[in-house]
Amino acid sequence: MRAASSTVQKVVRLGAGLVQPKMARVDLTGLARQIVQDRQAELVRRRAEVSLDIRPAEVLLDEPLAAELISSALDWALSFSSKIRLKIEVPSPTEPVRLVVRGTLAQPSAPPAQPATSRPERRGERRMNDNLHWFLLRQLAACSRLGISRSSTAATESAVIEFPKELLATSAVTMVELLPGGQAESQLKGSWVLAVVRDRSLREQVLRLMLRNGLECSVAENCEQARQLCVSRAPQVLVSCPDSLGATLLGKELADGRPFALIQIVRGSPSFATSGFAGYEFAKISRERLAQELIPALLFELAQQAEG
């Protein structure tokens, strides 16, 4: 009863919008392996077996929600099966990563002969996944904006969760699979990026990076110049530095209820993939990794707006 009460509370909190996820780069494969390893004692106690068939995959997701999602998927499968298969599929860089959790159903012994007048049992009456664990799993997927579906066979029940486009990491550059060859796609044409940077050298570097990648952009030394540039049009993304006084306030003015993003260049180690974005807080990128992170961060924000 205590476990059921806790699950219901989680479903209610998620359904009421009380949980606001912050996107980050999550090693889905490592997280799945760790969760299964951490639950080994429980699995042994329940005489359950979880086999892994996983491929390397990184996704953009709130990390605590990702962990809760995998654990809930296992709880759902364990509620009707002692033999679970957890699979991570990466069909291609352009297709969604899929987490498949499949439970094998216990095969019942042959039932006694039934009178000819009795109604045969229908498949829908044997479904094992309409329980609290399934409702929680569905709410977690909805909160994280993930696709979720389920399927059945005579011997198994499966849940399939689809994640957004995979975040690919190369040895030198971290990038979102949006643009081939570093050039802007037609869907991003017409987007304007404005940068407010006091430091001249950094300002020139930002401008070169944006122009090299085909982005329509402008730069300003301070917020006064930036406001003059915004008289006739508003940018989709504002890039700034902590020493650009008033940039955060300017960003709030430019947002004004329309699609808009703010990216801040800071000293230190923050990354656009781990600072949180997608409307929850502005992204931060490291000045030391500007060449690697500015364009992916910009393209991600622009693509989000284009899809919205």
PDB file of C-alpha atoms in Angstrom:
ATOM      1  CA  MET A   1       0.000   0.000   0.000  1.00  0.00           C
ATOM      2  CA  ARG A   2       2.879   2.350   0.777  1.00  0.00           C
ATOM      3  CA  ALA A   3       4.445   1.704  -2.640  1.00  0.00           C
ATOM      4  CA  ALA A   4       1.098   2.183  -4.398  1.00  0.00           C
ATOM      5  CA  SER A   5       0.515   5.460  -2.529  1.00  0.00           C
ATOM      6  CA  SER A   6       3.973   6.735  -3.539  1.00  0.00           C
ATOM      7  CA  THR A   7       3.330   5.836  -7.181  1.00  0.00           C
ATOM      8  CA  VAL A   8      -0.028   7.610  -7.188  1.00  0.00           C
ATOM      9  CA  GLN A   9       1.573  10.746  -5.713  1.00  0.00           C
ATOM     10  CA  LYS A  10       4.176  10.735  -8.474  1.00  0.00           C
ATOM     11  CA  VAL A  11       1.498  10.370 -11.149  1.00  0.00           C
ATOM     12  CA  VAL A  12      -0.473  13.284  -9.671  1.00  0.00           C
ATOM     13  CA  ARG A  13       2.605  15.551  -9.429  1.00  0.00           C
ATOM     14  CA  LEU A  14       3.593  14.823 -13.009  1.00  0.00           C
ATOM     15  CA  GLY A  15       0.065  15.221 -14.322  1.00  0.00           C
ATOM     16  CA  ALA A  16      -0.332  18.556 -12.521  1.00  0.00           C
ATOM     17  CA  GLY A  17       2.809  19.952 -14.156  1.00  0.00           C
ATOM     18  CA  LEU A  18       4.639  20.332 -10.844  1.00  0.00           C
ATOM     19  CA  VAL A  19       7.815  18.806 -12.298  1.00  0.00           C
ATOM     20  CA  GLN A  20       9.747  20.996 -14.723  1.00  0.00           C
ATOM     21  CA  PRO A  21      12.489  19.045 -16.490  1.00  0.00           C
ATOM     22  CA  LYS A  22      15.856  20.573 -17.337  1.00  0.00           C
ATOM     23  CA  MET A  23      17.391  19.123 -20.444  1.00  0.00           C
ATOM     24  CA  ALA A  24      20.882  17.650 -20.327  1.00  0.00           C
ATOM     25  CA  ARG A  25      23.019  15.237 -22.270  1.00  0.00           C
ATOM     26  CA  VAL A  26      22.345  11.797 -20.761  1.00  0.00           C
ATOM     27  CA  ASP A  27      24.296   8.605 -21.394  1.00  0.00           C
ATOM     28  CA  LEU A  28      21.212   6.431 -21.740  1.00  0.00           C
ATOM     29  CA  THR A  29      23.239   3.238 -22.109  1.00  0.00           C
ATOM     30  CA  GLY A  30      25.369   3.829 -19.016  1.00  0.00           C
ATOM     31  CA  LEU A  31      22.327   4.888 -17.000  1.00  0.00           C
ATOM     32  CA  ALA A  32      20.376   1.753 -17.940  1.00  0.00           C
ATOM     33  CA  ARG A  33      23.300  -0.503 -17.084  1.00  0.00           C
ATOM     34  CA  GLN A  34      23.808   1.251 -13.721  1.00  0.00           C
ATOM     35  CA  ILE A  35      20.134   1.005 -12.739  1.00  0.00           C
ATOM     36  CA  VAL A  36      20.000  -2.711 -13.488  1.00  0.00           C
ATOM     37  CA  GLN A  37      23.235  -3.242 -11.558  1.00  0.00           C
ATOM     38  CA  ASP A  38      21.926  -1.274  -8.553  1.00  0.00           C
ATOM     39  CA  ARG A  39      18.801  -3.459  -8.459  1.00  0.00           C
ATOM     40  CA  GLN A  40      20.601  -6.797  -8.617  1.00  0.00           C
ATOM     41  CA  ALA A  41      19.887  -7.663  -4.980  1.00  0.00           C
ATOM     42  CA  GLU A  42      16.179  -7.001  -5.517  1.00  0.00           C
ATOM     43  CA  LEU A  43      16.161  -9.036  -8.732  1.00  0.00           C
ATOM     44  CA  VAL A  44      17.785 -11.991  -6.980  1.00  0.00           C
ATOM     45  CA  ARG A  45      15.256 -11.741  -4.156  1.00  0.00           C
ATOM     46  CA  ARG A  46      12.385 -11.740  -6.673  1.00  0.00           C
ATOM     47  CA  ARG A  47      14.014 -14.510  -8.701  1.00  0.00           C
ATOM     48  CA  ALA A  48      13.855 -12.250 -11.727  1.00  0.00           C
ATOM     49  CA  GLU A  49      16.278 -11.984 -14.635  1.00  0.00           C
ATOM     50  CA  VAL A  50      17.016  -8.849 -16.649  1.00  0.00           C
ATOM     51  CA  SER A  51      19.055  -9.249 -19.819  1.00  0.00           C
ATOM     52  CA  LEU A  52      20.581  -6.257 -21.613  1.00  0.00           C
ATOM     53  CA  ASP A  53      20.794  -5.677 -25.351  1.00  0.00           C
ATOM     54  CA  ILE A  54      22.027  -2.103 -25.499  1.00  0.00           C
ATOM     55  CA  ARG A  55      23.885   0.123 -27.953  1.00  0.00           C
ATOM     56  CA  PRO A  56      25.803   3.314 -27.083  1.00  0.00           C
ATOM     57  CA  ALA A  57      23.311   6.187 -27.083  1.00  0.00           C
ATOM     58  CA  GLU A  58      23.214   9.713 -25.676  1.00  0.00           C
ATOM     59  CA  VAL A  59      19.949  11.640 -25.536  1.00  0.00           C
ATOM     60  CA  LEU A  60      18.740  15.075 -24.477  1.00  0.00           C
ATOM     61  CA  LEU A  61      16.671  14.560 -21.350  1.00  0.00           C
ATOM     62  CA  ASP A  62      16.277  15.549 -17.709  1.00  0.00           C
ATOM     63  CA  GLU A  63      18.657  13.123 -15.959  1.00  0.00           C
ATOM     64  CA  PRO A  64      16.575  12.425 -12.810  1.00  0.00           C
ATOM     65  CA  LEU A  65      13.509  11.849 -14.998  1.00  0.00           C
ATOM     66  CA  ALA A  66      15.539   9.574 -17.260  1.00  0.00           C
ATOM     67  CA  ALA A  67      16.527   7.432 -14.268  1.00  0.00           C
ATOM     68  CA  GLU A  68      12.927   7.360 -13.020  1.00  0.00           C
ATOM     69  CA  LEU A  69      11.747   6.431 -16.508  1.00  0.00           C
ATOM     70  CA  ILE A  70      14.038   3.387 -16.765  1.00  0.00           C
ATOM     71  CA  SER A  71      13.252   2.261 -13.212  1.00  0.00           C
ATOM     72  CA  SER A  72       9.517   2.603 -13.811  1.00  0.00           C
ATOM     73  CA  ALA A  73       9.774   0.635 -17.043  1.00  0.00           C
ATOM     74  CA  LEU A  74      11.479  -2.169 -15.125  1.00  0.00           C
ATOM     75  CA  ASP A  75       8.852  -1.988 -12.351  1.00  0.00           C
ATOM     76  CA  TRP A  76       6.115  -2.264 -14.968  1.00  0.00           C
ATOM     77  CA  ALA A  77       7.700  -5.330 -16.566  1.00  0.00           C
ATOM     78  CA  LEU A  78       8.462  -6.942 -13.200  1.00  0.00           C
ATOM     79  CA  SER A  79       4.812  -6.572 -12.205  1.00  0.00           C
ATOM     80  CA  PHE A  80       3.904  -9.413 -14.564  1.00  0.00           C
ATOM     81  CA  SER A  81       7.151 -11.123 -15.559  1.00  0.00           C
ATOM     82  CA  SER A  82      10.297 -12.601 -14.043  1.00  0.00           C
ATOM     83  CA  LYS A  83      12.176 -12.584 -17.337  1.00  0.00           C
ATOM     84  CA  ILE A  84      12.841  -9.080 -18.696  1.00  0.00           C
ATOM     85  CA  ARG A  85      14.760  -7.882 -21.716  1.00  0.00           C
ATOM     86  CA  LEU A  86      15.919  -4.259 -21.836  1.00  0.00           C
ATOM     87  CA  LYS A  87      17.011  -3.109 -25.271  1.00  0.00           C
ATOM     88  CA  ILE A  88      18.322   0.221 -26.592  1.00  0.00           C
ATOM     89  CA  GLU A  89      17.965   0.619 -30.351  1.00  0.00           C
ATOM     90  CA  VAL A  90      19.835   3.238 -32.394  1.00  0.00           C
ATOM     91  CA  PRO A  91      18.520   2.721 -35.953  1.00  0.00           C
ATOM     92  CA  SER A  92      20.433   5.683 -37.450  1.00  0.00           C
ATOM     93  CA  PRO A  93      21.580   9.186 -36.433  1.00  0.00           C
ATOM     94  CA  THR A  94      18.429  10.679 -37.977  1.00  0.00           C
ATOM     95  CA  GLU A  95      15.944   8.296 -36.310  1.00  0.00           C
ATOM     96  CA  PRO A  96      14.831   8.363 -32.674  1.00  0.00           C
ATOM     97  CA  VAL A  97      16.642   6.267 -30.100  1.00  0.00           C
ATOM     98  CA  ARG A  98      14.275   3.607 -28.741  1.00  0.00           C
ATOM     99  CA  LEU A  99      14.184   2.004 -25.319  1.00  0.00           C
ATOM    100  CA  VAL A 100      12.336  -1.315 -25.455  1.00  0.00           C
ATOM    101  CA  VAL A 101      11.385  -3.128 -22.243  1.00  0.00           C
ATOM    102  CA  ARG A 102       9.911  -6.570 -22.872  1.00  0.00           C
ATOM    103  CA  GLY A 103       8.547  -9.010 -20.311  1.00  0.00           C
ATOM    104  CA  THR A 104       7.974 -12.678 -21.037  1.00  0.00           C
ATOM    105  CA  LEU A 105       4.589 -13.922 -19.844  1.00  0.00           C
ATOM    106  CA  ALA A 106       4.392 -17.087 -17.781  1.00  0.00           C
ATOM    107  CA  GLN A 107       2.866 -19.821 -19.853  1.00  0.00           C
ATOM    108  CA  PRO A 108      -0.139 -21.259 -17.983  1.00  0.00           C
ATOM    109  CA  SER A 109      -0.771 -24.936 -17.808  1.00  0.00           C
ATOM    110  CA  ALA A 110      -3.485 -26.298 -20.047  1.00  0.00           C
ATOM    111  CA  PRO A 111      -6.863 -25.185 -18.661  1.00  0.00           C
ATOM    112  CA  PRO A 112      -9.569 -27.757 -17.967  1.00  0.00           C
ATOM    113  CA  ALA A 113     -12.049 -28.361 -20.723  1.00  0.00           C
ATOM    114  CA  GLN A 114     -14.746 -25.690 -20.790  1.00  0.00           C
ATOM    115  CA  PRO A 115     -18.401 -26.225 -21.526  1.00  0.00           C
ATOM    116  CA  ALA A 116     -19.304 -25.433 -25.102  1.00  0.00           C
ATOM    117  CA  THR A 117     -21.464 -22.535 -23.911  1.00  0.00           C
ATOM    118  CA  SER A 118     -18.674 -20.717 -22.046  1.00  0.00           C
ATOM    119  CA  ARG A 119     -17.209 -17.562 -23.612  1.00  0.00           C
ATOM    120  CA  PRO A 120     -13.549 -17.881 -24.742  1.00  0.00           C
ATOM    121  CA  GLU A 121     -11.048 -15.582 -23.032  1.00  0.00           C
ATOM    122  CA  ARG A 122     -10.105 -12.567 -25.142  1.00  0.00           C
ATOM    123  CA  ARG A 123      -6.557 -11.198 -25.461  1.00  0.00           C
ATOM    124  CA  GLY A 124      -7.592  -7.815 -24.076  1.00  0.00           C
ATOM    125  CA  GLU A 125      -8.623  -9.449 -20.798  1.00  0.00           C
ATOM    126  CA  ARG A 126      -5.118 -10.847 -20.295  1.00  0.00           C
ATOM    127  CA  ARG A 127      -3.255  -7.545 -20.636  1.00  0.00           C
ATOM    128  CA  MET A 128      -0.774  -7.116 -17.828  1.00  0.00           C
ATOM    129  CA  ASN A 129       0.250  -3.485 -18.323  1.00  0.00           C
ATOM    130  CA  ASP A 130      -2.816  -1.511 -17.241  1.00  0.00           C
ATOM    131  CA  ASN A 131      -1.581  -0.913 -13.700  1.00  0.00           C
ATOM    132  CA  LEU A 132      -0.106   1.921 -11.617  1.00  0.00           C
ATOM    133  CA  HIS A 133       3.373   1.264 -12.989  1.00  0.00           C
ATOM    134  CA  TRP A 134       2.088   1.761 -16.532  1.00  0.00           C
ATOM    135  CA  PHE A 135       0.266   4.980 -15.624  1.00  0.00           C
ATOM    136  CA  LEU A 136       3.438   6.343 -14.000  1.00  0.00           C
ATOM    137  CA  LEU A 137       5.527   5.341 -17.005  1.00  0.00           C
ATOM    138  CA  ARG A 138       3.110   7.090 -19.340  1.00  0.00           C
ATOM    139  CA  GLN A 139       3.122  10.272 -17.232  1.00  0.00           C
ATOM    140  CA  LEU A 140       6.936  10.301 -17.125  1.00  0.00           C
ATOM    141  CA  ALA A 141       7.053  10.018 -20.903  1.00  0.00           C
ATOM    142  CA  ALA A 142       4.486  12.812 -21.306  1.00  0.00           C
ATOM    143  CA  CYS A 143       6.407  15.092 -18.913  1.00  0.00           C
ATOM    144  CA  SER A 144       9.603  14.454 -20.883  1.00  0.00           C
ATOM    145  CA  ARG A 145       7.790  14.841 -24.233  1.00  0.00           C
ATOM    146  CA  LEU A 146       8.696  11.328 -25.315  1.00  0.00           C
ATOM    147  CA  GLY A 147       6.697   8.986 -27.488  1.00  0.00           C
ATOM    148  CA  ILE A 148       5.534   5.803 -25.785  1.00  0.00           C
ATOM    149  CA  SER A 149       3.669   2.785 -27.096  1.00  0.00           C
ATOM    150  CA  ARG A 150       3.072  -0.828 -26.136  1.00  0.00           C
ATOM    151  CA  SER A 151       2.629  -4.078 -27.986  1.00  0.00           C
ATOM    152  CA  SER A 152       1.657  -7.643 -27.199  1.00  0.00           C
ATOM    153  CA  THR A 153       2.275 -11.118 -28.495  1.00  0.00           C
ATOM    154  CA  ALA A 154       1.056 -14.451 -27.208  1.00  0.00           C
ATOM    155  CA  ALA A 155       4.209 -14.689 -25.068  1.00  0.00           C
ATOM    156  CA  THR A 156       5.335 -11.134 -24.301  1.00  0.00           C
ATOM    157  CA  GLU A 157       4.288  -7.606 -23.319  1.00  0.00           C
ATOM    158  CA  SER A 158       6.476  -4.703 -24.491  1.00  0.00           C
ATOM    159  CA  ALA A 159       6.789  -0.963 -23.874  1.00  0.00           C
ATOM    160  CA  VAL A 160       8.620   1.170 -26.454  1.00  0.00           C
ATOM    161  CA  ILE A 161       9.852   4.675 -25.574  1.00  0.00           C
ATOM    162  CA  GLU A 162      11.182   6.960 -28.322  1.00  0.00           C
ATOM    163  CA  PHE A 163      13.692   9.680 -27.488  1.00  0.00           C
ATOM    164  CA  PRO A 164      14.495  12.864 -29.459  1.00  0.00           C
ATOM    165  CA  LYS A 165      17.266  12.951 -32.048  1.00  0.00           C
ATOM    166  CA  GLU A 166      20.468  11.541 -30.663  1.00  0.00           C
ATOM    167  CA  LEU A 167      23.183  13.932 -29.522  1.00  0.00           C
ATOM    168  CA  LEU A 168      26.383  12.789 -31.197  1.00  0.00           C
ATOM    169  CA  ALA A 169      29.802  13.359 -29.662  1.00  0.00           C
ATOM    170  CA  THR A 170      32.909  13.406 -31.838  1.00  0.00           C
ATOM    171  CA  SER A 171      36.490  13.692 -30.649  1.00  0.00           C
ATOM    172  CA  ALA A 172      36.638  17.400 -31.318  1.00  0.00           C
ATOM    173  CA  VAL A 173      33.108  18.721 -31.620  1.00  0.00           C
ATOM    174  CA  THR A 174      29.830  18.102 -29.856  1.00  0.00           C
ATOM    175  CA  MET A 175      26.963  18.663 -32.237  1.00  0.00           C
ATOM    176  CA  VAL A 176      23.268  18.154 -32.641  1.00  0.00           C
ATOM    177  CA  GLU A 177      22.396  16.269 -35.803  1.00  0.00           C
ATOM    178  CA  LEU A 178      20.591  19.144 -37.477  1.00  0.00           C
ATOM    179  CA  LEU A 179      22.767  20.525 -40.231  1.00  0.00           C
ATOM    180  CA  PRO A 180      24.865  18.578 -42.728  1.00  0.00           C
ATOM    181  CA  GLY A 181      28.348  19.956 -43.251  1.00  0.00           C
ATOM    182  CA  GLY A 182      27.883  22.823 -40.805  1.00  0.00           C
ATOM    183  CA  GLN A 183      25.694  24.816 -43.245  1.00  0.00           C
ATOM    184  CA  ALA A 184      22.225  26.105 -42.338  1.00  0.00           C
ATOM    185  CA  GLU A 185      19.304  24.170 -43.786  1.00  0.00           C
ATOM    186  CA  SER A 186      16.544  25.919 -45.651  1.00  0.00           C
ATOM    187  CA  GLN A 187      14.188  25.532 -42.667  1.00  0.00           C
ATOM    188  CA  LEU A 188      16.392  27.922 -40.661  1.00  0.00           C
ATOM    189  CA  LYS A 189      16.564  30.630 -43.308  1.00  0.00           C
ATOM    190  CA  GLY A 190      15.133  33.921 -42.126  1.00  0.00           C
ATOM    191  CA  SER A 191      16.320  33.393 -38.555  1.00  0.00           C
ATOM    192  CA  TRP A 192      18.358  36.268 -37.151  1.00  0.00           C
ATOM    193  CA  VAL A 193      20.864  36.020 -34.311  1.00  0.00           C
ATOM    194  CA  LEU A 194      22.052  39.067 -32.370  1.00  0.00           C
ATOM    195  CA  ALA A 195      25.187  39.052 -30.204  1.00  0.00           C
ATOM    196  CA  VAL A 196      25.969  41.670 -27.532  1.00  0.00           C
ATOM    197  CA  VAL A 197      29.643  41.327 -26.596  1.00  0.00           C
ATOM    198  CA  ARG A 198      31.827  44.075 -25.109  1.00  0.00           C
ATOM    199  CA  ASP A 199      35.176  42.390 -25.704  1.00  0.00           C
ATOM    200  CA  ARG A 200      36.222  43.243 -29.269  1.00  0.00           C
ATOM    201  CA  SER A 201      38.277  40.107 -29.881  1.00  0.00           C
ATOM    202  CA  LEU A 202      35.511  37.831 -28.619  1.00  0.00           C
ATOM    203  CA  ARG A 203      32.898  39.785 -30.565  1.00  0.00           C
ATOM    204  CA  GLU A 204      34.837  39.270 -33.797  1.00  0.00           C
ATOM    205  CA  GLN A 205      35.261  35.561 -33.055  1.00  0.00           C
ATOM    206  CA  VAL A 206      31.519  35.147 -32.461  1.00  0.00           C
ATOM    207  CA  LEU A 207      30.734  36.952 -35.706  1.00  0.00           C
ATOM    208  CA  ARG A 208      33.171  34.826 -37.731  1.00  0.00           C
ATOM    209  CA  LEU A 209      31.742  31.574 -36.358  1.00  0.00           C
ATOM    210  CA  MET A 210      28.158  32.564 -37.164  1.00  0.00           C
ATOM    211  CA  LEU A 211      28.938  33.835 -40.676  1.00  0.00           C
ATOM    212  CA  ARG A 212      31.024  30.750 -41.454  1.00  0.00           C
ATOM    213  CA  ASN A 213      28.018  28.570 -40.678  1.00  0.00           C
ATOM    214  CA  GLY A 214      25.626  30.516 -42.846  1.00  0.00           C
ATOM    215  CA  LEU A 215      23.636  32.211 -40.073  1.00  0.00           C
ATOM    216  CA  GLU A 216      22.159  35.665 -40.542  1.00  0.00           C
ATOM    217  CA  CYS A 217      23.616  37.627 -37.654  1.00  0.00           C
ATOM    218  CA  SER A 218      24.572  41.003 -36.223  1.00  0.00           C
ATOM    219  CA  VAL A 219      26.837  42.033 -33.350  1.00  0.00           C
ATOM    220  CA  ALA A 220      26.721  44.963 -30.977  1.00  0.00           C
ATOM    221  CA  GLU A 221      29.153  46.323 -28.399  1.00  0.00           C
ATOM    222  CA  ASN A 222      26.471  47.145 -25.832  1.00  0.00           C
ATOM    223  CA  CYS A 223      22.737  46.958 -25.221  1.00  0.00           C
ATOM    224  CA  GLU A 224      22.127  50.470 -26.513  1.00  0.00           C
ATOM    225  CA  GLN A 225      23.482  49.485 -29.928  1.00  0.00           C
ATOM    226  CA  ALA A 226      21.547  46.233 -29.767  1.00  0.00           C
ATOM    227  CA  ARG A 227      18.246  48.045 -29.139  1.00  0.00           C
ATOM    228  CA  GLN A 228      18.873  50.220 -32.200  1.00  0.00           C
ATOM    229  CA  LEU A 229      19.351  47.090 -34.316  1.00  0.00           C
ATOM    230  CA  CYS A 230      16.061  45.714 -32.983  1.00  0.00           C
ATOM    231  CA  VAL A 231      13.916  48.696 -33.993  1.00  0.00           C
ATOM    232  CA  SER A 232      12.586  47.057 -37.160  1.00  0.00           C
ATOM    233  CA  ARG A 233      12.898  43.354 -36.271  1.00  0.00           C
ATOM    234  CA  ALA A 234      13.576  41.083 -33.324  1.00  0.00           C
ATOM    235  CA  PRO A 235      16.170  38.286 -33.191  1.00  0.00           C
ATOM    236  CA  GLN A 236      15.319  34.649 -32.543  1.00  0.00           C
ATOM    237  CA  VAL A 237      18.410  34.236 -30.345  1.00  0.00           C
ATOM    238  CA  LEU A 238      20.400  36.753 -28.279  1.00  0.00           C
ATOM    239  CA  VAL A 239      24.011  35.846 -27.465  1.00  0.00           C
ATOM    240  CA  SER A 240      25.626  37.755 -24.599  1.00  0.00           C
ATOM    241  CA  CYS A 241      28.371  37.753 -21.966  1.00  0.00           C
ATOM    242  CA  PRO A 242      28.145  38.442 -18.222  1.00  0.00           C
ATOM    243  CA  ASP A 243      29.980  41.739 -18.775  1.00  0.00           C
ATOM    244  CA  SER A 244      27.303  42.855 -21.266  1.00  0.00           C
ATOM    245  CA  LEU A 245      25.344  44.820 -18.685  1.00  0.00           C
ATOM    246  CA  GLY A 246      21.580  44.695 -19.159  1.00  0.00           C
ATOM    247  CA  ALA A 247      21.630  41.787 -21.625  1.00  0.00           C
ATOM    248  CA  THR A 248      19.330  39.611 -19.498  1.00  0.00           C
ATOM    249  CA  LEU A 249      16.803  42.461 -19.236  1.00  0.00           C
ATOM    250  CA  LEU A 250      17.084  43.052 -22.980  1.00  0.00           C
ATOM    251  CA  GLY A 251      16.394  39.364 -23.529  1.00  0.00           C
ATOM    252  CA  LYS A 252      13.186  39.582 -21.492  1.00  0.00           C
ATOM    253  CA  GLU A 253      12.102  42.592 -23.544  1.00  0.00           C
ATOM    254  CA  LEU A 254      12.769  40.781 -26.814  1.00  0.00           C
ATOM    255  CA  ALA A 255      10.997  37.589 -25.727  1.00  0.00           C
ATOM    256  CA  ASP A 256       7.620  39.259 -25.092  1.00  0.00           C
ATOM    257  CA  GLY A 257       5.654  36.026 -25.468  1.00  0.00           C
ATOM    258  CA  ARG A 258       7.197  34.885 -28.771  1.00  0.00           C
ATOM    259  CA  PRO A 259       9.749  32.155 -29.577  1.00  0.00           C
ATOM    260  CA  PHE A 260      13.084  33.405 -28.275  1.00  0.00           C
ATOM    261  CA  ALA A 261      16.267  32.055 -26.694  1.00  0.00           C
ATOM    262  CA  LEU A 262      19.149  33.555 -24.731  1.00  0.00           C
ATOM    263  CA  ILE A 263      22.643  32.058 -24.808  1.00  0.00           C
ATOM    264  CA  GLN A 264      25.336  33.340 -22.475  1.00  0.00           C
ATOM    265  CA  ILE A 265      29.079  32.916 -22.993  1.00  0.00           C
ATOM    266  CA  VAL A 266      30.785  32.421 -19.639  1.00  0.00           C
ATOM    267  CA  ARG A 267      34.216  31.567 -18.326  1.00  0.00           C
ATOM    268  CA  GLY A 268      34.489  28.058 -16.963  1.00  0.00           C
ATOM    269  CA  SER A 269      33.065  24.698 -17.870  1.00  0.00           C
ATOM    270  CA  PRO A 270      29.282  25.088 -18.463  1.00  0.00           C
ATOM    271  CA  SER A 271      28.046  23.422 -21.634  1.00  0.00           C
ATOM    272  CA  PHE A 272      24.938  24.129 -23.697  1.00  0.00           C
ATOM    273  CA  ALA A 273      24.092  20.425 -23.373  1.00  0.00           C
ATOM    274  CA  THR A 274      24.095  20.394 -19.571  1.00  0.00           C
ATOM    275  CA  SER A 275      23.030  23.894 -18.494  1.00  0.00           C
ATOM    276  CA  GLY A 276      19.380  23.423 -19.333  1.00  0.00           C
ATOM    277  CA  PHE A 277      17.371  24.958 -22.121  1.00  0.00           C
ATOM    278  CA  ALA A 278      14.087  24.365 -23.996  1.00  0.00           C
ATOM    279  CA  GLY A 279      12.329  27.163 -22.128  1.00  0.00           C
ATOM    280  CA  TYR A 280      13.414  26.410 -18.543  1.00  0.00           C
ATOM    281  CA  GLU A 281      16.521  28.581 -18.280  1.00  0.00           C
ATOM    282  CA  PHE A 282      18.943  30.142 -20.722  1.00  0.00           C
ATOM    283  CA  ALA A 283      21.802  28.072 -22.047  1.00  0.00           C
ATOM    284  CA  LYS A 284      25.402  28.739 -21.060  1.00  0.00           C
ATOM    285  CA  ILE A 285      28.467  27.842 -23.084  1.00  0.00           C
ATOM    286  CA  SER A 286      32.122  27.981 -22.153  1.00  0.00           C
ATOM    287  CA  ARG A 287      34.233  30.748 -23.633  1.00  0.00           C
ATOM    288  CA  GLU A 288      37.152  28.320 -23.741  1.00  0.00           C
ATOM    289  CA  ARG A 289      35.069  25.979 -25.931  1.00  0.00           C
ATOM    290  CA  LEU A 290      33.364  28.652 -27.998  1.00  0.00           C
ATOM    291  CA  ALA A 291      34.383  27.161 -31.370  1.00  0.00           C
ATOM    292  CA  GLN A 292      32.952  23.780 -30.374  1.00  0.00           C
ATOM    293  CA  GLU A 293      29.753  24.874 -28.631  1.00  0.00           C
ATOM    294  CA  LEU A 294      28.421  28.172 -29.989  1.00  0.00           C
ATOM    295  CA  ILE A 295      27.073  26.904 -33.311  1.00  0.00           C
ATOM    296  CA  PRO A 296      25.528  23.663 -31.968  1.00  0.00           C
ATOM    297  CA  ALA A 297      23.794  25.671 -29.231  1.00  0.00           C
ATOM    298  CA  LEU A 298      22.488  28.230 -31.734  1.00  0.00           C
ATOM    299  CA  LEU A 299      21.290  25.613 -34.179  1.00  0.00           C
ATOM    300  CA  PHE A 300      19.554  23.634 -31.467  1.00  0.00           C
ATOM    301  CA  GLU A 301      17.631  26.689 -30.272  1.00  0.00           C
ATOM    302  CA  LEU A 302      16.718  27.745 -33.832  1.00  0.00           C
ATOM    303  CA  ALA A 303      15.586  24.241 -34.759  1.00  0.00           C
ATOM    304  CA  GLN A 304      13.434  24.054 -31.610  1.00  0.00           C
ATOM    305  CA  GLN A 305      11.706  27.248 -32.676  1.00  0.00           C
ATOM    306  CA  ALA A 306      11.291  26.021 -36.263  1.00  0.00           C
ATOM    307  CA  GLU A 307       9.670  22.789 -35.028  1.00  0.00           C
ATOM    308  CA  GLY A 308       7.426  24.713 -32.638  1.00  0.00           C
TER     309      GLY A 308
END
